[in-house]
PDB file of C-alpha atoms in Angstrom:
ATOM      1  CA  UNK A   1      87.061 104.145 111.670  1.00 59.00           C
ATOM      2  CA  UNK A   2      89.220 106.075 113.905  1.00 64.00           C
ATOM      3  CA  UNK A   3      88.109 106.120 117.671  1.00 66.00           C
ATOM      4  CA  UNK A   4      90.100 108.347 120.010  1.00 65.00           C
ATOM      5  CA  UNK A   5      89.882 109.136 123.907  1.00 70.00           C
ATOM      6  CA  UNK A   6      91.440 111.793 126.175  1.00 70.00           C
ATOM      7  CA  UNK A   7      91.513 111.611 130.001  1.00 70.00           C
ATOM      8  CA  UNK A   8      92.507 115.241 130.905  1.00 73.00           C
ATOM      9  CA  UNK A   9      93.520 114.073 134.574  1.00 74.00           C
ATOM     10  CA  UNK A  10      95.593 111.320 133.644  1.00 79.00           C
ATOM     11  CA  UNK A  11      99.450 111.577 132.596  1.00 82.00           C
ATOM     12  CA  UNK A  12      98.727 108.800 130.033  1.00 85.00           C
ATOM     13  CA  UNK A  13      97.094 108.213 126.903  1.00 89.00           C
ATOM     14  CA  UNK A  14      95.944 105.253 124.841  1.00 89.00           C
ATOM     15  CA  UNK A  15      97.110 104.340 121.513  1.00 88.00           C
ATOM     16  CA  UNK A  16      95.488 102.211 118.813  1.00 89.00           C
ATOM     17  CA  UNK A  17      97.655 100.349 116.214  1.00 86.00           C
ATOM     18  CA  UNK A  18      98.017 101.494 112.651  1.00 91.00           C
ATOM     19  CA  UNK A  19      95.678  99.888 110.140  1.00 92.00           C
ATOM     20  CA  UNK A  20      98.647 100.447 107.384  1.00 94.00           C
ATOM     21  CA  UNK A  21     100.874  98.323 109.700  1.00 96.00           C
ATOM     22  CA  UNK A  22      99.620  95.297 109.392  1.00 97.00           C
ATOM     23  CA  UNK A  23     101.946  93.473 111.370  1.00 97.00           C
ATOM     24  CA  UNK A  24     101.451  95.458 114.430  1.00 97.00           C
ATOM     25  CA  UNK A  25      97.670  94.901 114.240  1.00 98.00           C
ATOM     26  CA  UNK A  26      98.087  90.884 113.960  1.00 98.00           C
ATOM     27  CA  UNK A  27     100.317  91.140 116.774  1.00 98.00           C
ATOM     28  CA  UNK A  28      97.774  93.419 118.800  1.00 98.00           C
ATOM     29  CA  UNK A  29      95.010  91.017 117.923  1.00 98.00           C
ATOM     30  CA  UNK A  30      97.106  88.101 119.132  1.00 98.00           C
ATOM     31  CA  UNK A  31      97.675  89.444 122.279  1.00 98.00           C
ATOM     32  CA  UNK A  32      94.167  90.596 123.059  1.00 98.00           C
ATOM     33  CA  UNK A  33      92.765  87.148 122.311  1.00 98.00           C
ATOM     34  CA  UNK A  34      95.325  85.425 124.399  1.00 98.00           C
ATOM     35  CA  UNK A  35      94.594  87.992 127.073  1.00 98.00           C
ATOM     36  CA  UNK A  36      90.577  87.379 126.582  1.00 98.00           C
ATOM     37  CA  UNK A  37      90.869  83.405 126.781  1.00 97.00           C
ATOM     38  CA  UNK A  38      92.246  83.985 130.176  1.00 97.00           C
ATOM     39  CA  UNK A  39      89.238  85.094 131.323  1.00 97.00           C
ATOM     40  CA  UNK A  40      85.741  83.545 131.667  1.00 96.00           C
ATOM     41  CA  UNK A  41      83.521  83.636 128.528  1.00 95.00           C
ATOM     42  CA  UNK A  42      80.867  85.704 130.490  1.00 95.00           C
ATOM     43  CA  UNK A  43      83.558  88.322 131.440  1.00 95.00           C
ATOM     44  CA  UNK A  44      84.859  88.733 127.855  1.00 97.00           C
ATOM     45  CA  UNK A  45      83.854  91.553 125.451  1.00 97.00           C
ATOM     46  CA  UNK A  46      80.930  91.194 123.263  1.00 97.00           C
ATOM     47  CA  UNK A  47      83.416  92.128 120.373  1.00 98.00           C
ATOM     48  CA  UNK A  48      86.085  88.824 121.305  1.00 98.00           C
ATOM     49  CA  UNK A  49      84.265  86.726 119.045  1.00 98.00           C
ATOM     50  CA  UNK A  50      84.702  89.071 116.187  1.00 98.00           C
ATOM     51  CA  UNK A  51      88.071  89.701 116.851  1.00 98.00           C
ATOM     52  CA  UNK A  52      89.189  86.309 117.243  1.00 98.00           C
ATOM     53  CA  UNK A  53      87.217  85.398 113.529  1.00 98.00           C
ATOM     54  CA  UNK A  54      89.030  88.452 112.091  1.00 98.00           C
ATOM     55  CA  UNK A  55      92.405  87.338 113.691  1.00 98.00           C
ATOM     56  CA  UNK A  56      92.452  83.942 112.156  1.00 98.00           C
ATOM     57  CA  UNK A  57      91.096  85.310 108.734  1.00 98.00           C
ATOM     58  CA  UNK A  58      93.575  87.785 108.517  1.00 98.00           C
ATOM     59  CA  UNK A  59      96.222  85.622 109.390  1.00 98.00           C
ATOM     60  CA  UNK A  60      95.228  83.033 106.591  1.00 98.00           C
ATOM     61  CA  UNK A  61      95.212  86.276 104.047  1.00 98.00           C
ATOM     62  CA  UNK A  62      98.959  87.141 105.023  1.00 98.00           C
ATOM     63  CA  UNK A  63     100.030  83.483 104.399  1.00 98.00           C
ATOM     64  CA  UNK A  64      98.480  83.416 100.967  1.00 98.00           C
ATOM     65  CA  UNK A  65      99.954  86.880 100.560  1.00 98.00           C
ATOM     66  CA  UNK A  66     103.193  85.271 101.025  1.00 97.00           C
ATOM     67  CA  UNK A  67     102.454  82.364  98.693  1.00 97.00           C
ATOM     68  CA  UNK A  68     101.248  84.853  95.906  1.00 96.00           C
ATOM     69  CA  UNK A  69     104.634  86.431  96.548  1.00 97.00           C
ATOM     70  CA  UNK A  70     106.850  83.545  96.195  1.00 97.00           C
ATOM     71  CA  UNK A  71     104.667  82.886  92.786  1.00 96.00           C
ATOM     72  CA  UNK A  72     105.313  86.481  91.270  1.00 96.00           C
ATOM     73  CA  UNK A  73     109.009  86.221  92.106  1.00 97.00           C
ATOM     74  CA  UNK A  74     109.357  82.320  90.439  1.00 97.00           C
ATOM     75  CA  UNK A  75     107.565  83.801  87.467  1.00 97.00           C
ATOM     76  CA  UNK A  76     109.880  86.829  87.422  1.00 96.00           C
ATOM     77  CA  UNK A  77     113.037  84.827  87.667  1.00 97.00           C
ATOM     78  CA  UNK A  78     111.477  82.543  84.667  1.00 97.00           C
ATOM     79  CA  UNK A  79     110.790  85.612  82.515  1.00 97.00           C
ATOM     80  CA  UNK A  80     113.730  86.885  83.179  1.00 96.00           C
ATOM     81  CA  UNK A  81     115.787  83.603  82.389  1.00 96.00           C
ATOM     82  CA  UNK A  82     113.494  83.176  78.926  1.00 97.00           C
ATOM     83  CA  UNK A  83     114.517  86.578  78.086  1.00 97.00           C
ATOM     84  CA  UNK A  84     118.068  85.914  78.417  1.00 96.00           C
ATOM     85  CA  UNK A  85     117.560  82.895  75.614  1.00 96.00           C
ATOM     86  CA  UNK A  86     115.050  84.970  73.727  1.00 97.00           C
ATOM     87  CA  UNK A  87     118.015  87.785  72.953  1.00 97.00           C
ATOM     88  CA  UNK A  88     120.400  85.277  71.631  1.00 97.00           C
ATOM     89  CA  UNK A  89     117.748  83.718  68.852  1.00 98.00           C
ATOM     90  CA  UNK A  90     116.382  87.353  68.313  1.00 98.00           C
ATOM     91  CA  UNK A  91     120.281  88.280  67.611  1.00 98.00           C
ATOM     92  CA  UNK A  92     120.765  85.367  65.602  1.00 98.00           C
ATOM     93  CA  UNK A  93     117.156  86.702  63.528  1.00 98.00           C
ATOM     94  CA  UNK A  94     119.000  89.929  62.993  1.00 98.00           C
ATOM     95  CA  UNK A  95     122.064  88.911  61.547  1.00 98.00           C
ATOM     96  CA  UNK A  96     120.237  86.670  58.829  1.00 97.00           C
ATOM     97  CA  UNK A  97     117.874  89.293  58.122  1.00 98.00           C
ATOM     98  CA  UNK A  98     119.935  92.234  58.098  1.00 97.00           C
ATOM     99  CA  UNK A  99     122.576  90.176  55.915  1.00 97.00           C
ATOM    100  CA  UNK A 100     119.911  89.286  53.158  1.00 96.00           C
ATOM    101  CA  UNK A 101     118.477  93.174  53.359  1.00 95.00           C
ATOM    102  CA  UNK A 102     122.293  94.865  53.342  1.00 93.00           C
ATOM    103  CA  UNK A 103     121.295  96.562  50.245  1.00 93.00           C
ATOM    104  CA  UNK A 104     117.409  97.542  51.106  1.00 95.00           C
ATOM    105  CA  UNK A 105     117.885  97.415  54.955  1.00 95.00           C
ATOM    106  CA  UNK A 106     113.921  98.874  55.528  1.00 96.00           C
ATOM    107  CA  UNK A 107     112.525  95.860  54.153  1.00 96.00           C
ATOM    108  CA  UNK A 108     113.926  94.188  57.425  1.00 97.00           C
ATOM    109  CA  UNK A 109     110.769  95.625  58.790  1.00 97.00           C
ATOM    110  CA  UNK A 110     108.765  92.797  57.161  1.00 97.00           C
ATOM    111  CA  UNK A 111     110.496  90.220  59.739  1.00 98.00           C
ATOM    112  CA  UNK A 112     109.395  92.443  62.436  1.00 97.00           C
ATOM    113  CA  UNK A 113     112.394  94.711  63.031  1.00 98.00           C
ATOM    114  CA  UNK A 114     112.367  98.440  62.967  1.00 96.00           C
ATOM    115  CA  UNK A 115     114.405 100.601  60.709  1.00 96.00           C
ATOM    116  CA  UNK A 116     115.821 103.869  61.303  1.00 95.00           C
ATOM    117  CA  UNK A 117     115.640 106.072  58.316  1.00 92.00           C
ATOM    118  CA  UNK A 118     117.917 108.818  59.319  1.00 92.00           C
ATOM    119  CA  UNK A 119     120.800 106.337  60.678  1.00 92.00           C
ATOM    120  CA  UNK A 120     119.934 103.071  58.026  1.00 91.00           C
ATOM    121  CA  UNK A 121     120.018 101.257  60.534  1.00 96.00           C
ATOM    122  CA  UNK A 122     118.068  98.092  61.754  1.00 97.00           C
ATOM    123  CA  UNK A 123     117.161  98.148  65.466  1.00 97.00           C
ATOM    124  CA  UNK A 124     117.010  95.386  67.841  1.00 97.00           C
ATOM    125  CA  UNK A 125     113.728  95.265  70.287  1.00 97.00           C
ATOM    126  CA  UNK A 126     114.472  95.968  73.839  1.00 95.00           C
ATOM    127  CA  UNK A 127     110.853  95.602  75.736  1.00 96.00           C
ATOM    128  CA  UNK A 128     109.240  92.308  76.420  1.00 96.00           C
ATOM    129  CA  UNK A 129     106.622  93.447  74.114  1.00 97.00           C
ATOM    130  CA  UNK A 130     108.779  94.345  71.582  1.00 97.00           C
ATOM    131  CA  UNK A 131     110.554  91.305  71.520  1.00 98.00           C
ATOM    132  CA  UNK A 132     107.024  89.299  71.261  1.00 98.00           C
ATOM    133  CA  UNK A 133     105.993  91.372  68.484  1.00 98.00           C
ATOM    134  CA  UNK A 134     109.315  90.888  66.700  1.00 98.00           C
ATOM    135  CA  UNK A 135     109.027  87.033  67.116  1.00 98.00           C
ATOM    136  CA  UNK A 136     105.718  86.922  65.687  1.00 98.00           C
ATOM    137  CA  UNK A 137     106.055  89.092  62.737  1.00 98.00           C
ATOM    138  CA  UNK A 138     109.272  86.975  61.870  1.00 98.00           C
ATOM    139  CA  UNK A 139     107.320  84.027  62.296  1.00 98.00           C
ATOM    140  CA  UNK A 140     104.790  84.987  60.041  1.00 98.00           C
ATOM    141  CA  UNK A 141     107.024  86.046  57.204  1.00 97.00           C
ATOM    142  CA  UNK A 142     109.276  83.243  57.375  1.00 97.00           C
ATOM    143  CA  UNK A 143     106.395  80.865  57.105  1.00 97.00           C
ATOM    144  CA  UNK A 144     104.563  82.761  54.004  1.00 97.00           C
ATOM    145  CA  UNK A 145     108.246  81.722  52.368  1.00 94.00           C
ATOM    146  CA  UNK A 146     108.626  78.833  50.356  1.00 95.00           C
ATOM    147  CA  UNK A 147     110.524  75.954  52.694  1.00 93.00           C
ATOM    148  CA  UNK A 148     113.889  76.160  50.905  1.00 93.00           C
ATOM    149  CA  UNK A 149     113.633  80.113  51.265  1.00 94.00           C
ATOM    150  CA  UNK A 150     113.643  80.300  54.734  1.00 96.00           C
ATOM    151  CA  UNK A 151     116.909  81.192  56.617  1.00 96.00           C
ATOM    152  CA  UNK A 152     118.580  78.139  58.285  1.00 96.00           C
ATOM    153  CA  UNK A 153     119.958  79.964  61.506  1.00 97.00           C
ATOM    154  CA  UNK A 154     117.892  80.161  63.737  1.00 97.00           C
ATOM    155  CA  UNK A 155     115.892  77.173  62.953  1.00 96.00           C
ATOM    156  CA  UNK A 156     112.302  78.058  62.725  1.00 97.00           C
ATOM    157  CA  UNK A 157     110.640  75.998  65.124  1.00 97.00           C
ATOM    158  CA  UNK A 158     113.187  77.233  67.815  1.00 98.00           C
ATOM    159  CA  UNK A 159     111.923  80.620  66.892  1.00 98.00           C
ATOM    160  CA  UNK A 160     108.256  79.222  67.419  1.00 98.00           C
ATOM    161  CA  UNK A 161     108.857  77.431  70.767  1.00 98.00           C
ATOM    162  CA  UNK A 162     110.653  80.507  72.045  1.00 98.00           C
ATOM    163  CA  UNK A 163     107.356  82.714  71.030  1.00 98.00           C
ATOM    164  CA  UNK A 164     105.009  80.487  72.967  1.00 98.00           C
ATOM    165  CA  UNK A 165     107.400  80.073  75.793  1.00 98.00           C
ATOM    166  CA  UNK A 166     107.855  83.604  76.336  1.00 97.00           C
ATOM    167  CA  UNK A 167     104.435  84.648  75.560  1.00 97.00           C
ATOM    168  CA  UNK A 168     102.883  82.086  78.276  1.00 97.00           C
ATOM    169  CA  UNK A 169     105.638  82.908  80.784  1.00 97.00           C
ATOM    170  CA  UNK A 170     104.341  86.609  80.554  1.00 97.00           C
ATOM    171  CA  UNK A 171     101.077  85.770  80.683  1.00 97.00           C
ATOM    172  CA  UNK A 172     101.997  83.648  84.180  1.00 97.00           C
ATOM    173  CA  UNK A 173     104.173  86.673  85.453  1.00 96.00           C
ATOM    174  CA  UNK A 174     100.783  89.284  84.727  1.00 97.00           C
ATOM    175  CA  UNK A 175      98.334  86.632  86.402  1.00 97.00           C
ATOM    176  CA  UNK A 176     100.883  86.230  89.753  1.00 97.00           C
ATOM    177  CA  UNK A 177     101.272  89.761  89.719  1.00 96.00           C
ATOM    178  CA  UNK A 178      97.169  90.509  89.847  1.00 97.00           C
ATOM    179  CA  UNK A 179      96.705  87.482  92.526  1.00 97.00           C
ATOM    180  CA  UNK A 180      99.607  89.233  94.544  1.00 97.00           C
ATOM    181  CA  UNK A 181      97.922  92.734  93.988  1.00 97.00           C
ATOM    182  CA  UNK A 182      94.387  91.520  95.051  1.00 98.00           C
ATOM    183  CA  UNK A 183      95.863  89.523  97.996  1.00 98.00           C
ATOM    184  CA  UNK A 184      97.088  92.761  99.412  1.00 98.00           C
ATOM    185  CA  UNK A 185      94.155  94.474  99.123  1.00 98.00           C
ATOM    186  CA  UNK A 186      92.128  91.653 100.936  1.00 98.00           C
ATOM    187  CA  UNK A 187      94.895  91.465 103.760  1.00 98.00           C
ATOM    188  CA  UNK A 188      94.724  95.530 104.022  1.00 98.00           C
ATOM    189  CA  UNK A 189      90.702  95.425 104.480  1.00 98.00           C
ATOM    190  CA  UNK A 190      91.032  92.761 106.713  1.00 98.00           C
ATOM    191  CA  UNK A 191      93.734  94.532 108.692  1.00 98.00           C
ATOM    192  CA  UNK A 192      91.515  97.674 109.053  1.00 97.00           C
ATOM    193  CA  UNK A 193      88.703  95.571 109.982  1.00 98.00           C
ATOM    194  CA  UNK A 194      90.668  94.021 113.151  1.00 98.00           C
ATOM    195  CA  UNK A 195      92.090  97.555 113.615  1.00 96.00           C
ATOM    196  CA  UNK A 196      88.126  99.075 114.029  1.00 96.00           C
ATOM    197  CA  UNK A 197      87.313  95.989 116.140  1.00 97.00           C
ATOM    198  CA  UNK A 198      90.274  96.281 118.275  1.00 97.00           C
ATOM    199  CA  UNK A 199      89.296  99.740 119.163  1.00 95.00           C
ATOM    200  CA  UNK A 200      86.021  99.520 119.599  1.00 95.00           C
ATOM    201  CA  UNK A 201      86.985  96.550 122.027  1.00 96.00           C
ATOM    202  CA  UNK A 202      89.476  99.146 124.015  1.00 95.00           C
ATOM    203  CA  UNK A 203      86.845 101.291 124.398  1.00 94.00           C
ATOM    204  CA  UNK A 204      84.516  98.683 125.866  1.00 96.00           C
ATOM    205  CA  UNK A 205      86.922  97.775 128.407  1.00 96.00           C
ATOM    206  CA  UNK A 206      88.277 101.260 129.254  1.00 94.00           C
ATOM    207  CA  UNK A 207      84.145 101.834 130.403  1.00 93.00           C
ATOM    208  CA  UNK A 208      83.448  98.680 131.773  1.00 95.00           C
ATOM    209  CA  UNK A 209      86.692  97.421 133.674  1.00 94.00           C
ATOM    210  CA  UNK A 210      88.490 100.802 134.040  1.00 93.00           C
ATOM    211  CA  UNK A 211      85.598 103.049 134.435  1.00 92.00           C
ATOM    212  CA  UNK A 212      86.627 105.552 131.965  1.00 90.00           C
ATOM    213  CA  UNK A 213      90.436 105.443 133.911  1.00 91.00           C
ATOM    214  CA  UNK A 214      93.432 104.983 131.532  1.00 91.00           C
ATOM    215  CA  UNK A 215      95.142 102.112 133.351  1.00 92.00           C
ATOM    216  CA  UNK A 216      98.484 100.549 132.512  1.00 94.00           C
ATOM    217  CA  UNK A 217      96.585  97.588 132.957  1.00 95.00           C
ATOM    218  CA  UNK A 218      95.274  97.932 129.350  1.00 96.00           C
ATOM    219  CA  UNK A 219      98.370  96.707 128.105  1.00 96.00           C
ATOM    220  CA  UNK A 220      97.283  93.038 129.074  1.00 97.00           C
ATOM    221  CA  UNK A 221      95.342  93.328 126.142  1.00 98.00           C
ATOM    222  CA  UNK A 222      98.021  94.774 124.024  1.00 96.00           C
ATOM    223  CA  UNK A 223      97.032  98.467 124.037  1.00 96.00           C
ATOM    224  CA  UNK A 224      99.705 101.051 124.129  1.00 93.00           C
ATOM    225  CA  UNK A 225      99.499 103.068 127.347  1.00 92.00           C
ATOM    226  CA  UNK A 226     102.199 105.834 127.019  1.00 89.00           C
ATOM    227  CA  UNK A 227     102.640 109.161 128.521  1.00 88.00           C
ATOM    228  CA  UNK A 228     101.248 111.803 126.762  1.00 83.00           C
ATOM    229  CA  UNK A 229     103.564 114.183 124.837  1.00 73.00           C
ATOM    230  CA  UNK A 230     103.698 117.634 125.357  1.00 64.00           C
ATOM    231  CA  UNK A 231     101.528 118.806 122.511  1.00 58.00           C
ATOM    232  CA  UNK A 232      98.904 116.333 123.999  1.00 52.00           C
ATOM    233  CA  UNK A 233      99.290 118.246 126.906  1.00 49.00           C
ATOM    234  CA  UNK A 234      99.210 121.450 125.582  1.00 50.00           C
ATOM    235  CA  UNK A 235      96.024 121.078 123.763  1.00 51.00           C
ATOM    236  CA  UNK A 236      94.031 119.681 126.693  1.00 49.00           C
ATOM    237  CA  UNK A 237      95.295 122.790 128.801  1.00 50.00           C
ATOM    238  CA  UNK A 238      93.657 124.963 126.149  1.00 50.00           C
ATOM    239  CA  UNK A 239      90.423 122.955 125.841  1.00 49.00           C
ATOM    240  CA  UNK A 240      91.768 121.534 122.680  1.00 49.00           C
ATOM    241  CA  UNK A 241      91.575 125.078 121.321  1.00 49.00           C
ATOM    242  CA  UNK A 242      94.185 127.769 120.279  1.00 46.00           C
ATOM    243  CA  UNK A 243      92.665 131.260 121.516  1.00 46.00           C
ATOM    244  CA  UNK A 244      93.621 134.038 118.972  1.00 49.00           C
ATOM    245  CA  UNK A 245      95.644 136.812 120.213  1.00 46.00           C
ATOM    246  CA  UNK A 246      93.513 139.854 120.298  1.00 48.00           C
ATOM    247  CA  UNK A 247      95.176 142.958 118.580  1.00 50.00           C
ATOM    248  CA  UNK A 248      95.948 145.808 120.502  1.00 48.00           C
ATOM    249  CA  UNK A 249      94.050 149.015 120.066  1.00 46.00           C
ATOM    250  CA  UNK A 250      95.659 151.591 118.044  1.00 48.00           C
ATOM    251  CA  UNK A 251      93.237 154.578 118.293  1.00 49.00           C
ATOM    252  CA  UNK A 252      93.656 156.521 120.920  1.00 47.00           C
ATOM    253  CA  UNK A 253      90.004 157.203 121.663  1.00 45.00           C
ATOM    254  CA  UNK A 254      89.394 153.615 122.260  1.00 43.00           C
ATOM    255  CA  UNK A 255      89.694 151.348 124.966  1.00 43.00           C
ATOM    256  CA  UNK A 256      89.897 147.663 125.634  1.00 42.00           C
ATOM    257  CA  UNK A 257      86.694 145.903 127.687  1.00 42.00           C
ATOM    258  CA  UNK A 258      87.665 142.526 129.016  1.00 40.00           C
ATOM    259  CA  UNK A 259      84.984 140.127 129.099  1.00 41.00           C
ATOM    260  CA  UNK A 260      85.920 136.955 131.083  1.00 41.00           C
ATOM    261  CA  UNK A 261      84.309 133.667 130.020  1.00 37.00           C
ATOM    262  CA  UNK A 262      84.743 129.991 131.404  1.00 35.00           C
ATOM    263  CA  UNK A 263      85.604 126.853 129.637  1.00 35.00           C
ATOM    264  CA  UNK A 264      84.203 123.744 130.335  1.00 33.00           C
ATOM    265  CA  UNK A 265      87.598 122.316 131.637  1.00 36.00           C
ATOM    266  CA  UNK A 266      87.520 125.231 134.067  1.00 34.00           C
ATOM    267  CA  UNK A 267      90.309 127.299 132.586  1.00 34.00           C
ATOM    268  CA  UNK A 268      89.568 130.652 131.582  1.00 32.00           C
ATOM    269  CA  UNK A 269      89.565 132.318 128.310  1.00 35.00           C
ATOM    270  CA  UNK A 270      90.052 136.000 127.664  1.00 31.00           C
ATOM    271  CA  UNK A 271      88.023 137.871 124.687  1.00 34.00           C
ATOM    272  CA  UNK A 272      89.268 141.262 123.983  1.00 28.00           C
ATOM    273  CA  UNK A 273      86.559 143.808 122.529  1.00 32.00           C
ATOM    274  CA  UNK A 274      87.537 147.371 121.254  1.00 30.00           C
ATOM    275  CA  UNK A 275      84.871 149.833 122.014  1.00 34.00           C
ATOM    276  CA  UNK A 276      84.772 153.076 120.621  1.00 37.00           C
ATOM    277  CA  UNK A 277      84.417 155.704 123.760  1.00 39.00           C
ATOM    278  CA  UNK A 278      81.813 157.982 122.217  1.00 43.00           C
ATOM    279  CA  UNK A 279      79.435 154.766 121.933  1.00 42.00           C
ATOM    280  CA  UNK A 280      79.871 154.085 125.686  1.00 42.00           C
ATOM    281  CA  UNK A 281      78.323 157.314 126.488  1.00 43.00           C
ATOM    282  CA  UNK A 282      75.320 157.103 124.065  1.00 45.00           C
TER     283      UNK A 282
END
């Protein structure tokens, strides 16, 4: 909900906070509540209890968002560390597999590696998903082999432990990311509600306390009172609309007839209508 108010006779205008700038909305809410608390309860606006409650909820949500962001960063950092260790294990897996399959490199696919036929190369996995798939396939292939035929390096138990740790940490990171995104949505929703009620309270104060006169005293409640921009002043002088410029008559037998109409704000609007000279005679 966007509320706007213009006083054509005032050099100033009231500006409400942008709901997308949550920090500004919270700061405004804090100033508003602090000002209202200096007044007797019976003189406070009917929106003050709502704003006070929304402010507390918004601040709490922002704190929860900060915690969610810390958890996300921690999970991402731990995953990055695990990926470094996983690369070493997968490299040892690759060396063992390619040595065994040197005559038939395409057989490396049995252990989860990708074989590039046009070059004859066995490719190392790059992405997290590819590494997890390779580890999983390698474990399955090795477990299907007799124990005495398994690769001694790396130790299969180390590979299993790495796969489980990597998978768990990937899930933890994904969960922390979802939590953060959900918290961002909640913070945006609360900030929008708080912003809407601050706008409503501003109009209420403007009407009941200042009789629709834009006063700089509204700054005591956190409202931004600023001098009108030149574009705003131009719109008000033209009644908020731009009058199209009439095209001059090009026919020698026609002449313009001027009609005067007065706008609601007292300025004059001129319409130019071209009337055929012969039709006037009729």
